[in-house]
């Protein structure tokens, strides 16, 4: 059941080449990569699994600094799921830094409903392409991925 | 067959009650949907992570609130984390107490915070109990040769 969903989603955003071998096999699809940036192990596990179920290769790091370091050492991802509150370097700083470094991936801020509107605005302005309130769900994730297609 | 059907009914009824009583919300459904044959223990794994994290956070909270001078920002940071992880697994009642807890932190209201700590401990142990029971029934069902209704 979940593989059909993956194929439907991928057809939807145009990354699944149906003329490929195996008619609808996900191996014909362009491999999308993602980075989960979150200090909470429960969220890390859930977000990673959601991405996996959608056929997206993904990595997980615990804070903004680890995310920046990964990029400094030459890694790149199509999508970054960025939590806001993290130790060492938070989502706002990390997003700013990544944009300064010239990272053009889709960065989606994922955060618990902040009572502080100013902080949310600051987060958006640090360079986010999208913002989703936690908890993340598969439909929310798919809506972020539609942005990926548009950018391509 | 009778045994399996009975267990299935027990599982469905129990799960329904958890939603009706507000222990769990839609987010828990999202978790169950992520589980598949390649990862049949996903929900148990995530919930176990939640239990571990929660117990650590509750200890930290108790310690922070015992200090002579309370660092409300620290307390708030812990509650914020707890709110986040409880909402991620759908533990609605725990999440609700966390919201009230954060308000008291903002007001630097010690009594309010202590009250909330007691409440969140209670709600946490309730939902932990419920989830452990849920998993037990699931295990019995599978052992009896049944499968978890989706």
PDB file of C-alpha atoms in Angstrom, chain A residues 4-114:
ATOM      1  CA  UNK A   4       1.607   2.808  -4.319  1.00  0.00           C
ATOM      2  CA  UNK A   5       1.435   6.042  -2.370  1.00  0.00           C
ATOM      3  CA  UNK A   6       5.089   6.706  -3.103  1.00  0.00           C
ATOM      4  CA  UNK A   7       4.520   6.195  -6.801  1.00  0.00           C
ATOM      5  CA  UNK A   8       1.413   8.370  -6.834  1.00  0.00           C
ATOM      6  CA  UNK A   9       3.154  11.149  -5.039  1.00  0.00           C
ATOM      7  CA  UNK A  10       6.168  10.930  -7.318  1.00  0.00           C
ATOM      8  CA  UNK A  11       4.022  10.924 -10.479  1.00  0.00           C
ATOM      9  CA  UNK A  12       2.227  13.903  -9.059  1.00  0.00           C
ATOM     10  CA  UNK A  13       5.325  16.027  -8.772  1.00  0.00           C
ATOM     11  CA  UNK A  14       6.833  14.707 -11.970  1.00  0.00           C
ATOM     12  CA  UNK A  15       9.925  12.905 -10.745  1.00  0.00           C
ATOM     13  CA  UNK A  16       8.782   9.412 -11.643  1.00  0.00           C
ATOM     14  CA  UNK A  17       9.554   8.481 -15.197  1.00  0.00           C
ATOM     15  CA  UNK A  18       6.868   6.022 -16.164  1.00  0.00           C
ATOM     16  CA  UNK A  19       8.569   5.097 -19.406  1.00  0.00           C
ATOM     17  CA  UNK A  20      11.403   3.645 -17.357  1.00  0.00           C
ATOM     18  CA  UNK A  21      12.036  -0.058 -16.943  1.00  0.00           C
ATOM     19  CA  UNK A  22       9.561  -1.876 -14.768  1.00  0.00           C
ATOM     20  CA  UNK A  23       6.752   0.625 -15.384  1.00  0.00           C
ATOM     21  CA  UNK A  24       6.491   2.647 -12.233  1.00  0.00           C
ATOM     22  CA  UNK A  25       9.481   1.191 -10.462  1.00  0.00           C
ATOM     23  CA  UNK A  26      10.871   3.767  -8.067  1.00  0.00           C
ATOM     24  CA  UNK A  27      14.399   2.940  -9.157  1.00  0.00           C
ATOM     25  CA  UNK A  28      13.645   4.927 -12.315  1.00  0.00           C
ATOM     26  CA  UNK A  29      12.920   8.007 -10.224  1.00  0.00           C
ATOM     27  CA  UNK A  30      15.483  10.668  -9.519  1.00  0.00           C
ATOM     28  CA  UNK A  31      16.760   9.989  -6.010  1.00  0.00           C
ATOM     29  CA  UNK A  32      15.734  12.860  -3.797  1.00  0.00           C
ATOM     30  CA  UNK A  33      17.885  13.470  -0.748  1.00  0.00           C
ATOM     31  CA  UNK A  34      16.966  15.116   2.519  1.00  0.00           C
ATOM     32  CA  UNK A  35      18.523  16.245   5.778  1.00  0.00           C
ATOM     33  CA  UNK A  36      16.622  16.174   9.071  1.00  0.00           C
ATOM     34  CA  UNK A  37      17.907  18.726  11.574  1.00  0.00           C
ATOM     35  CA  UNK A  38      16.327  18.179  14.998  1.00  0.00           C
ATOM     36  CA  UNK A  39      17.612  17.678  18.530  1.00  0.00           C
ATOM     37  CA  UNK A  40      14.737  15.463  19.643  1.00  0.00           C
ATOM     38  CA  UNK A  41      15.213  11.738  19.054  1.00  0.00           C
ATOM     39  CA  UNK A  42      11.467  11.064  18.797  1.00  0.00           C
ATOM     40  CA  UNK A  43      11.106  13.633  16.017  1.00  0.00           C
ATOM     41  CA  UNK A  44      14.286  12.460  14.312  1.00  0.00           C
ATOM     42  CA  UNK A  45      12.918   8.920  14.121  1.00  0.00           C
ATOM     43  CA  UNK A  46       9.491   9.968  12.885  1.00  0.00           C
ATOM     44  CA  UNK A  47      10.672  12.462  10.275  1.00  0.00           C
ATOM     45  CA  UNK A  48      13.303  10.077   8.976  1.00  0.00           C
ATOM     46  CA  UNK A  49      10.742   7.279   8.615  1.00  0.00           C
ATOM     47  CA  UNK A  50       8.284   9.554   6.820  1.00  0.00           C
ATOM     48  CA  UNK A  51      10.957  10.485   4.312  1.00  0.00           C
ATOM     49  CA  UNK A  52      12.032   6.880   3.940  1.00  0.00           C
ATOM     50  CA  UNK A  53       8.462   5.779   3.261  1.00  0.00           C
ATOM     51  CA  UNK A  54       8.250   8.356   0.491  1.00  0.00           C
ATOM     52  CA  UNK A  55      11.404   6.875  -1.042  1.00  0.00           C
ATOM     53  CA  UNK A  56      13.639   9.745   0.027  1.00  0.00           C
ATOM     54  CA  UNK A  57      17.169   9.025   1.093  1.00  0.00           C
ATOM     55  CA  UNK A  58      17.842  10.966   4.268  1.00  0.00           C
ATOM     56  CA  UNK A  59      20.351  11.791   6.970  1.00  0.00           C
ATOM     57  CA  UNK A  60      19.785  13.058  10.484  1.00  0.00           C
ATOM     58  CA  UNK A  61      21.773  15.587  12.540  1.00  0.00           C
ATOM     59  CA  UNK A  62      21.132  16.972  16.001  1.00  0.00           C
ATOM     60  CA  UNK A  63      21.638  20.685  15.640  1.00  0.00           C
ATOM     61  CA  UNK A  64      22.307  23.580  13.280  1.00  0.00           C
ATOM     62  CA  UNK A  65      26.069  23.365  13.594  1.00  0.00           C
ATOM     63  CA  UNK A  66      26.142  19.714  12.494  1.00  0.00           C
ATOM     64  CA  UNK A  67      24.021  20.697   9.511  1.00  0.00           C
ATOM     65  CA  UNK A  68      26.398  23.510   8.556  1.00  0.00           C
ATOM     66  CA  UNK A  69      29.437  21.264   9.022  1.00  0.00           C
ATOM     67  CA  UNK A  70      27.924  18.624   6.732  1.00  0.00           C
ATOM     68  CA  UNK A  71      27.540  21.228   4.013  1.00  0.00           C
ATOM     69  CA  UNK A  72      31.020  22.622   4.614  1.00  0.00           C
ATOM     70  CA  UNK A  73      32.442  19.197   3.923  1.00  0.00           C
ATOM     71  CA  UNK A  74      30.754  19.150   0.548  1.00  0.00           C
ATOM     72  CA  UNK A  75      27.417  17.432   1.152  1.00  0.00           C
ATOM     73  CA  UNK A  76      24.279  18.672  -0.479  1.00  0.00           C
ATOM     74  CA  UNK A  77      20.599  17.818  -0.132  1.00  0.00           C
ATOM     75  CA  UNK A  78      17.470  18.577  -2.119  1.00  0.00           C
ATOM     76  CA  UNK A  79      15.476  19.184   1.039  1.00  0.00           C
ATOM     77  CA  UNK A  80      16.323  20.254   4.570  1.00  0.00           C
ATOM     78  CA  UNK A  81      13.827  19.882   7.414  1.00  0.00           C
ATOM     79  CA  UNK A  82      14.990  22.440   9.949  1.00  0.00           C
ATOM     80  CA  UNK A  83      13.800  22.480  13.551  1.00  0.00           C
ATOM     81  CA  UNK A  84      13.917  25.852  15.269  1.00  0.00           C
ATOM     82  CA  UNK A  85      14.898  25.252  18.897  1.00  0.00           C
ATOM     83  CA  UNK A  86      18.161  23.370  19.080  1.00  0.00           C
ATOM     84  CA  UNK A  87      21.252  23.580  21.252  1.00  0.00           C
ATOM     85  CA  UNK A  88      24.627  24.816  19.957  1.00  0.00           C
ATOM     86  CA  UNK A  89      23.128  26.473  16.866  1.00  0.00           C
ATOM     87  CA  UNK A  90      19.398  26.977  16.381  1.00  0.00           C
ATOM     88  CA  UNK A  91      17.353  26.831  13.177  1.00  0.00           C
ATOM     89  CA  UNK A  92      17.396  30.559  12.518  1.00  0.00           C
ATOM     90  CA  UNK A  93      21.175  30.832  12.726  1.00  0.00           C
ATOM     91  CA  UNK A  94      21.712  27.633  10.780  1.00  0.00           C
ATOM     92  CA  UNK A  95      19.394  28.659   7.954  1.00  0.00           C
ATOM     93  CA  UNK A  96      21.087  32.044   7.698  1.00  0.00           C
ATOM     94  CA  UNK A  97      24.504  30.433   7.617  1.00  0.00           C
ATOM     95  CA  UNK A  98      23.517  27.908   4.974  1.00  0.00           C
ATOM     96  CA  UNK A  99      22.085  30.621   2.725  1.00  0.00           C
ATOM     97  CA  UNK A 100      25.270  32.658   3.193  1.00  0.00           C
ATOM     98  CA  UNK A 101      27.201  29.590   2.094  1.00  0.00           C
ATOM     99  CA  UNK A 102      25.143  29.573  -1.078  1.00  0.00           C
ATOM    100  CA  UNK A 103      23.019  26.548  -0.258  1.00  0.00           C
ATOM    101  CA  UNK A 104      19.974  26.591  -2.529  1.00  0.00           C
ATOM    102  CA  UNK A 105      18.163  23.529  -1.229  1.00  0.00           C
ATOM    103  CA  UNK A 106      14.551  23.762  -0.150  1.00  0.00           C
ATOM    104  CA  UNK A 107      14.727  24.553   3.541  1.00  0.00           C
ATOM    105  CA  UNK A 108      11.481  23.910   5.390  1.00  0.00           C
ATOM    106  CA  UNK A 109      11.240  25.170   8.933  1.00  0.00           C
ATOM    107  CA  UNK A 110       9.469  22.692  11.174  1.00  0.00           C
ATOM    108  CA  UNK A 111       8.594  23.946  14.603  1.00  0.00           C
ATOM    109  CA  UNK A 112       6.142  23.684  17.436  1.00  0.00           C
ATOM    110  CA  UNK A 113       3.570  26.456  17.445  1.00  0.00           C
ATOM    111  CA  UNK A 114       5.525  29.423  18.692  1.00  0.00           C
TER     112      UNK A 114
END
